[in-house]
XYZ file of C-alpha atoms in Angstrom:
755
model
C 23.664 52.523 -44.308
C 19.724 53.098 -43.144
C 18.832 50.270 -41.269
C 16.110 48.546 -42.811
C 14.091 50.064 -39.382
C 13.117 52.484 -41.437
C 10.485 50.256 -42.251
C 7.222 48.522 -41.415
C 7.604 47.406 -37.764
C 8.830 43.930 -38.821
C 6.106 41.126 -36.575
C 7.781 39.431 -33.541
C 7.945 36.592 -31.794
C 8.203 35.264 -27.962
C 10.804 33.585 -27.561
C 9.445 30.448 -26.607
C 9.604 28.565 -22.970
C 12.049 25.483 -22.985
C 9.725 22.177 -23.471
C 8.939 19.904 -20.436
C 11.913 17.405 -19.964
C 11.398 13.496 -19.613
C 13.718 13.591 -16.445
C 12.838 10.501 -13.241
C 9.732 9.530 -12.644
C 9.361 10.692 -8.255
C 8.420 7.283 -7.019
C 4.388 6.763 -6.736
C 2.907 6.547 -3.372
C 1.628 2.909 -4.657
C -2.137 3.692 -1.720
C -3.864 5.615 -4.857
C -4.900 2.752 -6.598
C -6.825 5.116 -8.827
C -6.224 9.101 -9.393
C -6.095 12.408 -11.481
C -3.152 13.959 -11.919
C -4.972 16.642 -9.623
C -4.834 14.333 -7.623
C -1.219 13.538 -8.378
C 0.365 16.853 -7.723
C -0.885 17.793 -4.782
C -1.497 14.360 -2.855
C -4.958 14.513 -2.384
C -7.147 10.421 -3.454
C -9.560 9.602 -2.260
C -9.892 9.358 1.909
C -8.608 5.791 2.801
C -6.376 4.880 0.391
C -3.369 6.299 1.813
C -1.667 3.537 3.411
C 0.019 0.697 2.321
C -1.393 -2.527 0.381
C -0.687 -5.525 3.598
C 2.422 -7.446 2.449
C 1.997 -10.475 4.667
C 4.314 -13.618 3.850
C 4.109 -13.430 0.132
C 6.899 -10.507 0.300
C 10.208 -10.142 -1.453
C 11.749 -10.292 0.763
C 10.563 -13.839 1.690
C 10.314 -14.830 -1.953
C 14.628 -14.624 -1.792
C 14.425 -16.140 1.488
C 13.106 -19.270 -0.031
C 15.581 -18.808 -3.448
C 18.730 -18.612 -1.012
C 17.601 -22.188 0.180
C 18.401 -22.921 -3.766
C 22.401 -22.995 -2.879
C 22.575 -26.863 -1.621
C 22.591 -27.366 -5.189
C 25.329 -24.493 -5.917
C 27.145 -26.245 -3.282
C 27.054 -29.648 -4.957
C 27.415 -28.192 -7.762
C 31.597 -27.265 -6.782
C 32.478 -30.682 -4.475
C 31.302 -32.022 -8.227
C 32.885 -29.592 -10.148
C 36.760 -29.929 -8.427
C 36.284 -33.535 -8.235
C 36.351 -33.994 -11.500
C 39.539 -31.527 -11.931
C 41.343 -33.076 -9.526
C 40.580 -36.566 -11.196
C 40.924 -35.175 -15.087
C 43.948 -33.280 -14.134
C 44.982 -36.971 -12.089
C 44.430 -38.775 -15.235
C 45.929 -36.313 -17.574
C 49.109 -36.753 -15.711
C 48.843 -40.363 -15.886
C 47.860 -40.133 -19.328
C 50.692 -38.577 -19.791
C 54.043 -40.369 -18.348
C 52.433 -43.834 -20.518
C 52.250 -41.604 -23.496
C 55.525 -40.570 -23.460
C 57.019 -44.057 -22.126
C 55.589 -45.302 -24.996
C 57.004 -42.914 -27.608
C 59.874 -43.206 -26.526
C 59.839 -46.904 -26.584
C 58.305 -46.538 -30.291
C 61.326 -44.255 -31.048
C 63.691 -46.542 -29.066
C 62.684 -49.773 -31.289
C 62.115 -47.434 -35.162
C 66.217 -46.563 -33.858
C 67.176 -49.412 -33.558
C 64.787 -50.166 -36.519
C 66.739 -48.430 -39.131
C 70.342 -49.309 -36.728
C 69.855 -52.829 -38.530
C 68.804 -51.802 -41.568
C 72.717 -49.424 -41.816
C 74.543 -52.250 -40.244
C 72.499 -55.026 -42.696
C 73.266 -52.749 -45.886
C 77.097 -52.454 -44.732
C 77.380 -55.801 -44.252
C 76.084 -56.857 -47.401
C 77.975 -54.204 -49.002
C 81.539 -55.359 -48.195
C 80.586 -58.344 -48.393
C 78.049 -61.043 -50.731
C 77.443 -58.083 -53.006
C 81.240 -57.500 -53.691
C 81.463 -60.191 -56.194
C 78.561 -59.613 -57.269
C 79.130 -56.328 -57.822
C 81.538 -56.896 -60.706
C 80.026 -59.650 -61.782
C 76.338 -57.607 -62.540
C 78.540 -54.488 -63.576
C 80.349 -57.048 -66.432
C 77.315 -58.125 -67.959
C 75.434 -54.406 -68.080
C 78.614 -53.526 -69.903
C 77.681 -56.338 -72.588
C 74.732 -55.329 -73.039
C 75.881 -52.688 -74.688
C 75.217 -53.641 -77.610
C 72.580 -56.699 -77.043
C 69.615 -56.603 -79.373
C 66.231 -57.627 -78.987
C 63.379 -58.608 -81.557
C 60.693 -55.889 -82.496
C 58.438 -58.575 -80.446
C 60.411 -57.845 -77.716
C 59.914 -54.038 -77.585
C 56.392 -53.888 -78.710
C 55.321 -56.454 -75.802
C 57.440 -53.970 -73.636
C 55.633 -51.073 -75.133
C 53.044 -52.659 -74.292
C 53.553 -53.582 -70.325
C 53.792 -49.888 -70.204
C 51.074 -48.577 -71.401
C 48.687 -51.615 -70.321
C 50.046 -52.372 -66.912
C 52.903 -50.151 -65.818
C 50.913 -46.753 -66.325
C 47.475 -47.655 -65.432
C 48.532 -49.105 -61.913
C 50.496 -46.242 -61.835
C 47.111 -43.446 -62.355
C 45.843 -44.995 -60.073
C 48.539 -45.380 -56.932
C 49.230 -41.405 -57.340
C 45.981 -39.755 -59.042
C 48.079 -37.916 -61.322
C 48.401 -38.645 -65.561
C 51.639 -40.456 -67.346
C 52.501 -41.451 -70.669
C 53.937 -44.493 -71.124
C 55.983 -43.901 -74.255
C 58.080 -41.798 -71.421
C 58.911 -44.599 -69.221
C 59.929 -47.988 -72.502
C 64.253 -47.302 -72.096
C 66.344 -46.541 -74.947
C 69.189 -47.761 -74.848
C 70.700 -51.298 -75.532
C 71.131 -52.088 -71.825
C 67.812 -51.371 -69.943
C 66.164 -51.850 -73.630
C 67.591 -55.789 -73.436
C 66.816 -56.205 -69.214
C 63.188 -54.803 -69.217
C 62.445 -56.938 -72.861
C 63.237 -59.945 -70.842
C 62.917 -59.678 -67.080
C 61.222 -55.865 -65.921
C 57.961 -56.944 -68.693
C 56.707 -59.544 -65.885
C 57.518 -57.459 -63.238
C 53.717 -56.887 -63.188
C 53.482 -60.535 -60.711
C 55.961 -59.178 -58.158
C 56.140 -62.990 -56.517
C 56.951 -64.205 -60.244
C 59.180 -61.690 -60.364
C 60.991 -61.848 -58.291
C 62.136 -65.901 -58.677
C 62.602 -64.765 -62.293
C 66.462 -66.115 -61.628
C 66.364 -66.972 -65.222
C 65.318 -65.417 -69.145
C 66.048 -67.865 -70.782
C 69.158 -65.745 -73.370
C 71.413 -67.305 -71.802
C 73.556 -63.368 -71.604
C 76.569 -63.083 -68.665
C 73.479 -60.535 -67.216
C 71.134 -63.636 -66.888
C 74.061 -66.315 -65.722
C 75.423 -63.742 -62.794
C 71.160 -62.952 -61.634
C 70.910 -66.354 -61.732
C 73.731 -66.820 -59.110
C 72.939 -63.918 -56.962
C 69.243 -63.921 -56.634
C 68.634 -66.035 -54.832
C 70.691 -64.658 -52.081
C 68.935 -60.740 -52.385
C 66.398 -62.561 -52.851
C 66.772 -64.180 -48.869
C 68.352 -60.490 -47.403
C 64.524 -59.366 -48.702
C 62.045 -61.751 -47.456
C 64.552 -62.100 -44.583
C 64.678 -58.108 -43.753
C 61.431 -57.104 -45.027
C 62.848 -55.172 -47.887
C 61.135 -53.870 -50.562
C 63.287 -54.344 -53.144
C 67.777 -54.718 -53.063
C 68.749 -52.811 -55.348
C 72.597 -52.191 -56.700
C 74.699 -49.443 -59.194
C 77.815 -49.389 -60.471
C 80.531 -46.116 -60.102
C 78.983 -44.074 -63.393
C 74.930 -44.087 -60.897
C 73.096 -47.047 -64.229
C 70.865 -49.773 -61.722
C 72.942 -52.973 -62.604
C 70.551 -55.002 -60.155
C 67.409 -55.003 -57.814
C 65.747 -57.544 -57.073
C 62.280 -57.695 -58.163
C 63.334 -56.468 -61.345
C 61.236 -53.283 -61.872
C 61.075 -50.297 -64.102
C 64.119 -48.902 -62.979
C 66.434 -52.182 -63.967
C 68.775 -50.361 -66.615
C 68.361 -46.673 -65.681
C 71.095 -44.655 -64.899
C 70.297 -42.060 -61.374
C 72.571 -39.831 -62.871
C 70.764 -39.153 -66.869
C 66.731 -40.673 -67.105
C 64.031 -39.756 -65.630
C 64.490 -40.775 -62.312
C 66.881 -38.787 -61.366
C 67.007 -35.869 -58.372
C 65.092 -38.532 -56.579
C 65.764 -40.160 -53.185
C 67.618 -42.461 -55.116
C 69.892 -40.561 -56.962
C 70.881 -38.574 -53.354
C 71.910 -42.120 -51.207
C 74.082 -43.004 -54.499
C 75.464 -39.478 -54.765
C 76.375 -39.959 -50.537
C 77.431 -43.051 -51.140
C 79.907 -42.683 -53.950
C 81.730 -39.414 -52.569
C 82.305 -40.240 -48.969
C 84.781 -42.352 -50.381
C 84.072 -44.701 -47.789
C 82.866 -48.134 -47.362
C 81.816 -47.974 -43.681
C 79.649 -45.434 -45.082
C 75.771 -45.732 -44.745
C 73.295 -42.579 -47.295
C 70.702 -42.745 -45.478
C 67.480 -40.983 -47.248
C 63.632 -40.215 -46.182
C 59.946 -41.988 -48.212
C 59.533 -40.518 -51.314
C 56.795 -41.986 -53.823
C 58.932 -44.211 -56.319
C 57.288 -44.692 -59.523
C 59.534 -47.624 -60.185
C 57.025 -48.886 -56.730
C 54.477 -48.174 -59.035
C 54.306 -44.781 -56.512
C 54.544 -46.661 -53.021
C 55.996 -44.354 -50.783
C 59.795 -45.512 -50.490
C 62.697 -44.748 -48.425
C 66.227 -45.607 -49.508
C 70.053 -46.818 -46.784
C 73.027 -47.955 -48.767
C 76.567 -47.631 -49.485
C 79.694 -48.676 -51.232
C 80.353 -51.474 -52.717
C 84.284 -52.914 -51.640
C 86.330 -51.425 -49.877
C 88.890 -48.319 -50.193
C 90.592 -49.125 -52.345
C 87.871 -51.122 -54.575
C 84.398 -49.668 -55.058
C 82.505 -50.820 -57.024
C 79.705 -49.513 -57.438
C 76.901 -49.143 -54.163
C 74.152 -50.874 -52.882
C 70.986 -49.671 -51.943
C 67.879 -51.267 -49.830
C 64.613 -50.394 -50.060
C 63.206 -50.184 -47.207
C 58.797 -51.481 -46.673
C 56.696 -49.192 -45.270
C 54.399 -51.880 -43.544
C 57.700 -53.183 -41.556
C 57.482 -49.743 -39.843
C 54.416 -49.588 -39.483
C 54.405 -52.387 -37.360
C 57.717 -51.209 -35.660
C 55.615 -48.692 -34.735
C 52.146 -50.349 -33.182
C 54.413 -52.929 -30.930
C 55.392 -55.797 -33.747
C 51.085 -55.875 -33.683
C 48.578 -56.144 -36.484
C 47.687 -53.410 -38.731
C 45.896 -50.295 -37.121
C 46.361 -52.536 -33.032
C 49.456 -50.507 -31.325
C 50.166 -51.765 -27.584
C 49.911 -49.990 -24.869
C 47.338 -47.186 -26.408
C 44.396 -48.118 -25.512
C 41.622 -48.210 -28.891
C 41.671 -45.023 -29.526
C 46.009 -44.353 -29.042
C 48.474 -43.844 -31.840
C 52.013 -43.834 -32.665
C 53.295 -41.903 -35.306
C 55.963 -40.509 -37.019
C 56.113 -36.955 -38.981
C 57.958 -36.083 -41.569
C 60.373 -32.337 -42.807
C 57.543 -31.626 -45.076
C 54.703 -31.997 -42.626
C 52.998 -35.330 -44.300
C 53.066 -38.857 -42.008
C 55.541 -41.766 -41.847
C 52.612 -44.315 -40.694
C 49.653 -45.022 -41.323
C 46.978 -43.879 -39.604
C 44.885 -45.515 -36.982
C 41.613 -44.706 -38.706
C 42.301 -45.333 -42.289
C 42.436 -49.350 -41.094
C 38.702 -48.941 -38.454
C 36.548 -47.427 -40.441
C 37.734 -45.481 -43.435
C 34.036 -44.044 -45.005
C 34.169 -41.804 -41.629
C 38.679 -41.442 -41.912
C 38.106 -39.750 -44.975
C 35.284 -37.084 -43.911
C 37.249 -35.996 -41.266
C 40.366 -35.744 -43.196
C 38.644 -33.252 -45.609
C 37.626 -31.512 -42.697
C 40.666 -30.562 -41.342
C 41.444 -28.963 -44.414
C 43.161 -32.866 -47.014
C 41.886 -32.075 -50.612
C 38.508 -34.529 -51.489
C 40.534 -36.515 -54.039
C 43.674 -37.125 -51.551
C 41.284 -38.347 -49.144
C 39.913 -40.587 -51.273
C 43.100 -42.064 -53.198
C 44.108 -42.677 -49.298
C 41.916 -44.324 -48.401
C 42.163 -46.560 -52.323
C 45.842 -46.896 -51.841
C 45.445 -47.341 -47.520
C 48.411 -45.865 -46.743
C 48.889 -42.004 -45.068
C 52.579 -42.273 -45.908
C 53.667 -39.230 -47.696
C 49.716 -38.252 -48.452
C 48.236 -37.012 -45.348
C 48.808 -33.234 -43.409
C 49.393 -33.719 -40.350
C 48.659 -29.905 -39.078
C 48.587 -30.377 -35.661
C 50.238 -29.022 -32.763
C 51.806 -31.352 -30.846
C 53.454 -32.447 -34.641
C 54.363 -28.446 -34.655
C 56.153 -28.404 -31.153
C 57.562 -31.775 -32.183
C 59.141 -30.166 -35.326
C 60.753 -27.781 -33.520
C 62.566 -29.838 -31.563
C 60.668 -29.241 -28.554
C 59.589 -32.220 -26.498
C 56.508 -32.490 -23.475
C 53.146 -33.189 -24.429
C 49.863 -30.908 -24.549
C 45.744 -31.883 -25.693
C 44.266 -31.241 -28.373
C 43.253 -32.001 -31.812
C 44.878 -34.276 -34.082
C 45.059 -35.002 -37.453
C 41.663 -35.300 -38.020
C 40.237 -33.159 -35.085
C 39.941 -35.788 -32.760
C 40.115 -33.805 -28.974
C 43.119 -36.234 -27.712
C 46.072 -35.715 -25.199
C 49.621 -36.271 -27.025
C 53.387 -36.513 -26.450
C 55.950 -36.306 -28.790
C 59.598 -35.158 -28.892
C 62.093 -35.582 -32.448
C 62.972 -38.981 -33.409
C 66.352 -38.643 -33.913
C 67.663 -40.749 -36.334
C 70.726 -39.663 -38.114
C 69.871 -38.257 -41.517
C 65.765 -37.818 -41.043
C 64.669 -35.146 -39.560
C 62.004 -37.196 -37.704
C 58.905 -36.143 -35.193
C 57.190 -39.559 -32.787
C 53.808 -38.686 -31.769
C 51.970 -40.521 -29.104
C 48.025 -39.299 -28.658
C 45.420 -41.295 -26.872
C 42.205 -40.367 -27.213
C 40.930 -37.488 -24.150
C 37.412 -39.832 -23.592
C 39.499 -43.032 -23.753
C 41.971 -41.536 -21.169
C 39.533 -39.434 -19.585
C 37.140 -41.888 -18.752
C 36.983 -43.331 -15.663
C 36.791 -39.202 -14.530
C 33.930 -39.940 -16.952
C 32.046 -42.416 -14.874
C 32.926 -40.971 -11.662
C 31.284 -37.916 -12.303
C 28.616 -40.088 -13.070
C 27.833 -41.729 -9.750
C 27.850 -38.327 -8.366
C 24.762 -37.290 -10.709
C 22.578 -40.318 -9.400
C 24.064 -39.623 -6.433
C 22.645 -36.288 -6.091
C 19.377 -36.891 -9.029
C 16.619 -37.239 -6.397
C 17.872 -33.662 -4.064
C 18.539 -32.563 -7.421
C 14.758 -32.917 -8.876
C 13.118 -31.915 -5.634
C 15.308 -28.981 -5.844
C 14.466 -27.918 -9.362
C 10.528 -28.741 -9.471
C 10.725 -26.314 -6.040
C 12.923 -23.892 -8.001
C 9.428 -24.021 -10.918
C 6.767 -23.314 -8.816
C 8.899 -20.347 -6.959
C 10.367 -19.155 -10.884
C 6.309 -18.780 -11.813
C 5.521 -16.881 -8.635
C 8.228 -14.230 -9.850
C 8.073 -14.346 -13.643
C 4.489 -14.254 -13.814
C 4.448 -10.623 -12.709
C 7.630 -9.442 -14.240
C 6.744 -11.098 -18.099
C 3.079 -8.799 -16.938
C 5.341 -6.029 -15.915
C 7.803 -6.089 -19.098
C 5.065 -6.230 -21.924
C 3.997 -2.796 -20.486
C 6.937 -1.554 -20.860
C 7.773 -2.743 -23.958
C 4.096 -0.728 -25.374
C 5.039 1.738 -23.542
C 8.687 1.438 -25.592
C 7.205 0.708 -28.717
C 5.602 3.781 -28.566
C 1.942 3.048 -26.020
C 2.487 6.007 -23.916
C -0.575 5.204 -21.035
C -0.105 1.454 -21.742
C -2.118 -0.031 -17.717
C -0.869 -4.076 -17.003
C -2.919 -5.895 -14.452
C -1.405 -5.352 -11.083
C -4.052 -8.264 -10.159
C -4.122 -8.316 -6.374
C -1.444 -9.724 -5.112
C -0.047 -8.627 -1.406
C 4.148 -7.420 -1.889
C 5.922 -5.278 -4.578
C 4.867 -6.353 -7.391
C 1.419 -5.198 -6.850
C 2.716 -1.747 -4.984
C 5.603 -2.003 -9.103
C 1.800 -3.097 -10.828
C 0.125 0.141 -9.298
C 3.515 2.806 -9.594
C 3.687 1.934 -12.878
C 0.423 3.262 -14.436
C 0.190 5.734 -13.133
C 3.135 6.820 -14.365
C 2.246 5.236 -17.487
C -0.805 7.898 -17.646
C 1.248 10.799 -16.964
C 3.824 10.292 -19.639
C 0.927 9.765 -21.883
C -0.976 12.193 -20.541
C 2.812 14.466 -20.729
C 3.718 13.592 -23.249
C 0.229 15.362 -25.637
C 0.768 18.154 -23.376
C 4.230 18.219 -25.243
C 3.374 17.359 -28.559
C 0.351 20.251 -28.622
C 2.976 22.332 -27.079
C 5.416 21.530 -30.145
C 3.263 21.417 -33.527
C 1.621 25.239 -31.662
C 5.066 26.815 -31.711
C 6.468 24.944 -35.346
C 3.932 26.894 -36.552
C 4.699 29.953 -34.704
C 7.945 29.516 -35.869
C 7.657 28.758 -39.836
C 5.808 32.027 -40.095
C 8.401 33.883 -39.041
C 12.228 32.207 -40.269
C 12.650 30.292 -43.108
C 13.030 26.886 -42.178
C 16.780 25.912 -42.074
C 17.315 28.595 -39.497
C 14.175 27.902 -37.312
C 15.099 24.410 -37.491
C 18.340 25.446 -35.698
C 16.351 27.983 -33.365
C 14.336 24.887 -32.348
C 17.955 23.090 -31.677
C 18.940 25.506 -29.118
C 20.828 27.837 -31.206
C 20.283 31.644 -30.391
C 23.304 33.506 -31.903
C 22.088 33.336 -36.152
C 23.390 34.825 -38.810
C 25.001 34.452 -42.270
C 25.842 36.281 -44.884
C 24.421 36.340 -47.991
C 27.367 37.161 -51.417
C 24.019 36.841 -54.012
C 19.968 37.740 -53.253
C 17.480 39.188 -54.863
C 14.732 41.587 -52.043
C 11.796 42.352 -52.718
C 9.212 44.519 -50.407
C 5.694 45.113 -50.790
C 3.163 47.148 -49.986
C -0.591 47.112 -50.448
C -1.422 50.580 -50.515
C -5.611 51.623 -49.788
C -6.668 49.498 -47.409
C -7.078 51.409 -44.384
C -8.842 53.649 -46.145
C -11.408 50.590 -48.360
C -12.078 48.899 -44.395
C -12.772 51.585 -42.868
C -16.830 51.302 -43.067
C -16.070 47.371 -42.399
C -15.612 45.393 -38.905
C -13.073 44.140 -37.402
C -14.208 40.887 -38.517
C -14.334 41.853 -42.072
C -11.561 43.773 -41.725
C -9.498 40.702 -40.730
C -11.571 38.801 -43.351
C -10.193 40.669 -45.737
C -6.348 41.172 -44.519
C -6.031 37.385 -45.123
C -7.273 36.793 -47.981
C -4.912 39.152 -49.229
C -1.784 37.602 -46.695
C -2.906 34.232 -48.198
C -2.133 36.037 -51.072
C 0.523 37.687 -50.241
C 1.857 33.899 -48.968
C 0.382 31.811 -52.830
C 2.734 34.222 -55.250
C 5.437 33.528 -53.230
C 5.140 29.965 -54.384
C 4.399 29.703 -57.743
C 7.880 32.140 -57.858
C 8.594 29.803 -55.766
C 11.043 32.583 -53.563
C 11.562 32.957 -49.377
C 9.006 34.793 -47.323
C 11.083 36.358 -44.260
C 7.937 38.512 -42.317
C 4.604 39.691 -42.971
C 2.906 43.007 -41.252
C -0.338 44.079 -42.384
C -0.385 44.834 -45.980
C 3.440 44.988 -46.400
C 5.144 41.818 -47.877
C 9.251 40.912 -47.656
C 10.921 38.303 -48.784
C 14.090 37.339 -50.847
C 14.926 34.607 -53.546
C 18.698 33.702 -53.252
C 18.291 33.233 -49.243
C 17.983 29.783 -48.457
C 17.772 28.061 -51.248
C 20.553 29.857 -53.973
C 19.436 29.992 -57.708
C 21.106 31.480 -60.580
C 17.820 33.479 -61.326
C 16.826 35.165 -58.480
C 16.232 38.174 -59.628
C 14.116 36.498 -62.765
C 11.845 35.479 -59.315
C 11.322 38.584 -57.566
C 10.144 40.314 -60.279
C 7.954 37.197 -61.057
C 6.603 37.045 -57.505
C 5.179 41.113 -57.496
C 3.328 41.063 -60.865
C 1.572 38.361 -58.673
C 1.483 40.555 -56.480
C -0.144 42.917 -58.651
C -2.372 40.374 -60.981
C -4.198 38.680 -56.778
C -4.208 43.022 -55.626
C -5.881 43.795 -58.958
C -8.772 40.436 -58.874
C -9.286 42.025 -55.169
C -10.164 44.842 -56.670
C -12.331 43.479 -58.833
C -13.896 40.644 -56.518
C -14.637 43.641 -53.027
C -15.284 46.553 -55.845
C -11.905 48.279 -53.634
C -8.819 49.990 -55.319
C -5.256 48.864 -53.739
C -2.585 49.616 -55.437
C 0.623 47.273 -55.515
C 3.870 49.475 -54.591
C 6.720 47.395 -54.751
C 10.633 47.529 -54.539
C 13.441 45.282 -55.458
C 17.628 45.328 -55.674
C 20.230 42.300 -55.823
C 23.219 42.476 -54.334
C 25.183 41.053 -50.686
C 22.855 41.144 -47.915
C 23.341 39.477 -44.233
C 20.477 37.885 -41.592
C 19.850 36.711 -38.475
C 17.485 37.115 -35.247
C 16.772 39.654 -33.442
C 16.832 39.954 -30.549
C 16.387 38.002 -26.677
C 12.619 38.399 -25.111
C 11.284 39.063 -28.761
C 12.860 37.233 -31.361
C 12.331 38.646 -34.850
C 14.243 36.965 -38.056
C 15.901 40.078 -40.205
C 17.932 41.139 -43.169
C 19.502 44.241 -43.756
C 22.491 45.565 -45.216
C 22.358 47.958 -48.441
C 20.990 45.238 -51.438
C 18.400 45.516 -48.013
C 17.610 48.632 -47.946
C 17.883 50.338 -51.323
C 15.378 47.566 -52.321
C 13.496 49.413 -49.747
C 14.050 53.890 -50.726
C 13.690 52.943 -55.065
C 9.423 52.418 -53.979
C 9.113 55.548 -52.698
C 11.704 57.120 -55.531
C 8.168 57.932 -57.753
C 5.040 58.894 -56.409
C 2.616 56.835 -58.373
C 2.831 53.584 -57.282
C 3.987 50.499 -59.495
C 6.673 47.769 -59.807
C 10.110 49.680 -58.986
C 13.502 48.224 -60.013
C 17.517 49.527 -59.677
C 19.672 48.929 -62.401
C 20.940 45.877 -61.202
C 18.320 44.036 -60.907
C 17.177 45.165 -64.902
C 20.502 44.209 -66.115
C 19.828 40.422 -64.698
C 16.539 39.767 -66.763
C 16.592 39.047 -69.808
C 13.617 39.115 -72.929
C 9.658 39.805 -71.923
C 10.066 42.122 -69.381
C 9.721 46.353 -70.042
C 10.753 49.108 -68.415
C 10.320 52.809 -68.058
C 12.881 55.311 -66.271
C 11.911 56.728 -63.744
C 14.746 58.391 -61.774
C 17.159 57.354 -60.322
C 18.643 57.200 -55.264
C 21.980 57.816 -53.914
C 23.397 54.580 -52.595
C 27.442 54.403 -51.175
C 28.033 58.202 -52.694
C 26.921 57.057 -56.614
C 23.167 57.991 -58.606
C 21.148 54.264 -58.598
C 19.921 54.010 -62.021
C 15.608 53.745 -61.007
C 13.620 51.633 -63.412
C 9.632 51.192 -63.654
C 8.440 48.272 -64.889
C 5.307 47.796 -67.253
C 2.737 45.877 -65.936
C 1.966 44.705 -62.674
C -1.199 47.178 -62.518
C -0.520 49.994 -65.090
C -3.210 51.473 -66.262
């Protein structure tokens, strides 16, 4: 392969010296208020300015000593902090002990309450309920064929549509169909037509002993209802229910919608009543008592209801099951220490003892619900309760089974753990709390006692307030002094900060007012001004050098290569599989300019050079280098193109046209000789001290040699180039060249200066 050096000598570029690097600037001597760069470099300057400015008592050291006096505030704060911490810890421990004590008392009272109810139902199931059960069972069986009038049935349907369902929807917040509750069996229809439809008024329904129908059931009710009414009143129950051995509700004190229903088959099946009934029946023991958790019991208008049941009769003669429905109000009273709702004995103004069920909802009513219903609703929503649920809680004044407790104490207690902690309660209050399992057989409840942290720690807060008052005068004086001292430091620092921000924002040379200060701040201002001026001067020199380097590099190599070279790369090379190369030379220039001066010759040469560059831009090809009247260019080297052969041919034609215009303008006889070839080439930077961008390879060598195939000037292309061109060009075969032991046809392009 023939080297490219056989062509014109390429233009070279001395490798540029490294650009100046802005490193740490030496600390300027602060005794030169104004100095030139030459002064800074030589150490010179105005006479009499070489000594430091006296600082006197205004030195930073003196100011720091004054600031250390303010440490007295820290000592006061430390004493107060540890006093506050000690008082807080002592009060927390005392509060936790009280909460645990109250929690134990309330838990025992709840256990005793449940145990009393269990004992009462067990006693009645062996006593008064035995004969009553037999009487009601027989009377209920007799009602299988009982008939009711159309008026009674219409009145019963009206009760469900106008009284029962509206109240149920109000308390539960759901929609119900009245027809789903209207009884279909004869016995249930008869009892509810004579009793249940009057149960809208609970005070009257519990006293309705005789419906005046003369049935056996009414006679039994007239006999036993007064007794069970007294049980409800004395024990604070919601209702007393009796079921037969077939799960039929044969009696209730209040004669509600469950009267006559079958808890195993009808619409109330699967609830808590059936669960305690099934447990009592399956026990087959007259001494057994089953306890069920609270649930929303629809016959009680969806009110939370808890069932306690025991088999009626003896082990040899069980006639049914007696059920007590426990009152939520009674349970609330037990938890408040037998006080009125919303008042909790032993727990201050904000304390509360409450139960949490296995499902995470409260089994009692919230204290704040009674004290501030509006605030309760907003706090409940803020802690995750749905707005409609919060509104229903406020409307019904009940949180049981409705408000979920996601607090850490409730969660820990549900895991069977006991302890104390400070955290957030179910409404997001900061509280101190104690928690423990309620330990009631058959019920997985958690007992939580809590009190507001603010109320519990009020004494230590008062201590902290008194401590602040005691030191207020000293702190006020020190604060006033600190404000004055801060201005001494912040004013010059702010000026310097503004100057630094200006320099950082690009305003090199920005100056600050050094003032008349005789301390380190004054010296620092002078030093900053010197540094800023020096940076501006250096930056101007750097930018000028960089612009010159960029201009030179742009004329020596393609932009991507120049960018890599500026980035520090020196060994830059690449292989290109499909590129078109053109060698163009203008002959006759030396003879033409022989009679011109050097300056005139230079102007003419620059005109040709600009013409080359214009033709290259018009054809969209890349300049490789230019030397005198010679020009080397390529297409597909930097930007890959499918029509690179056409572009270099158009460039050559453009150069030919440019030379013809030059001849017309200056009366010269310049001619163009160009060689074009397509193929694989290699490119890169050649040299170390003198760097030049060059192309080499067989395709480059062949493009150079085809120019000389014919003795006449013109545009010559290889057969490879001719094959790549479509219509619009005319060629004449002029000869051949040898490439790798093969003969390559050479074609002369018609046009381009042909006569």
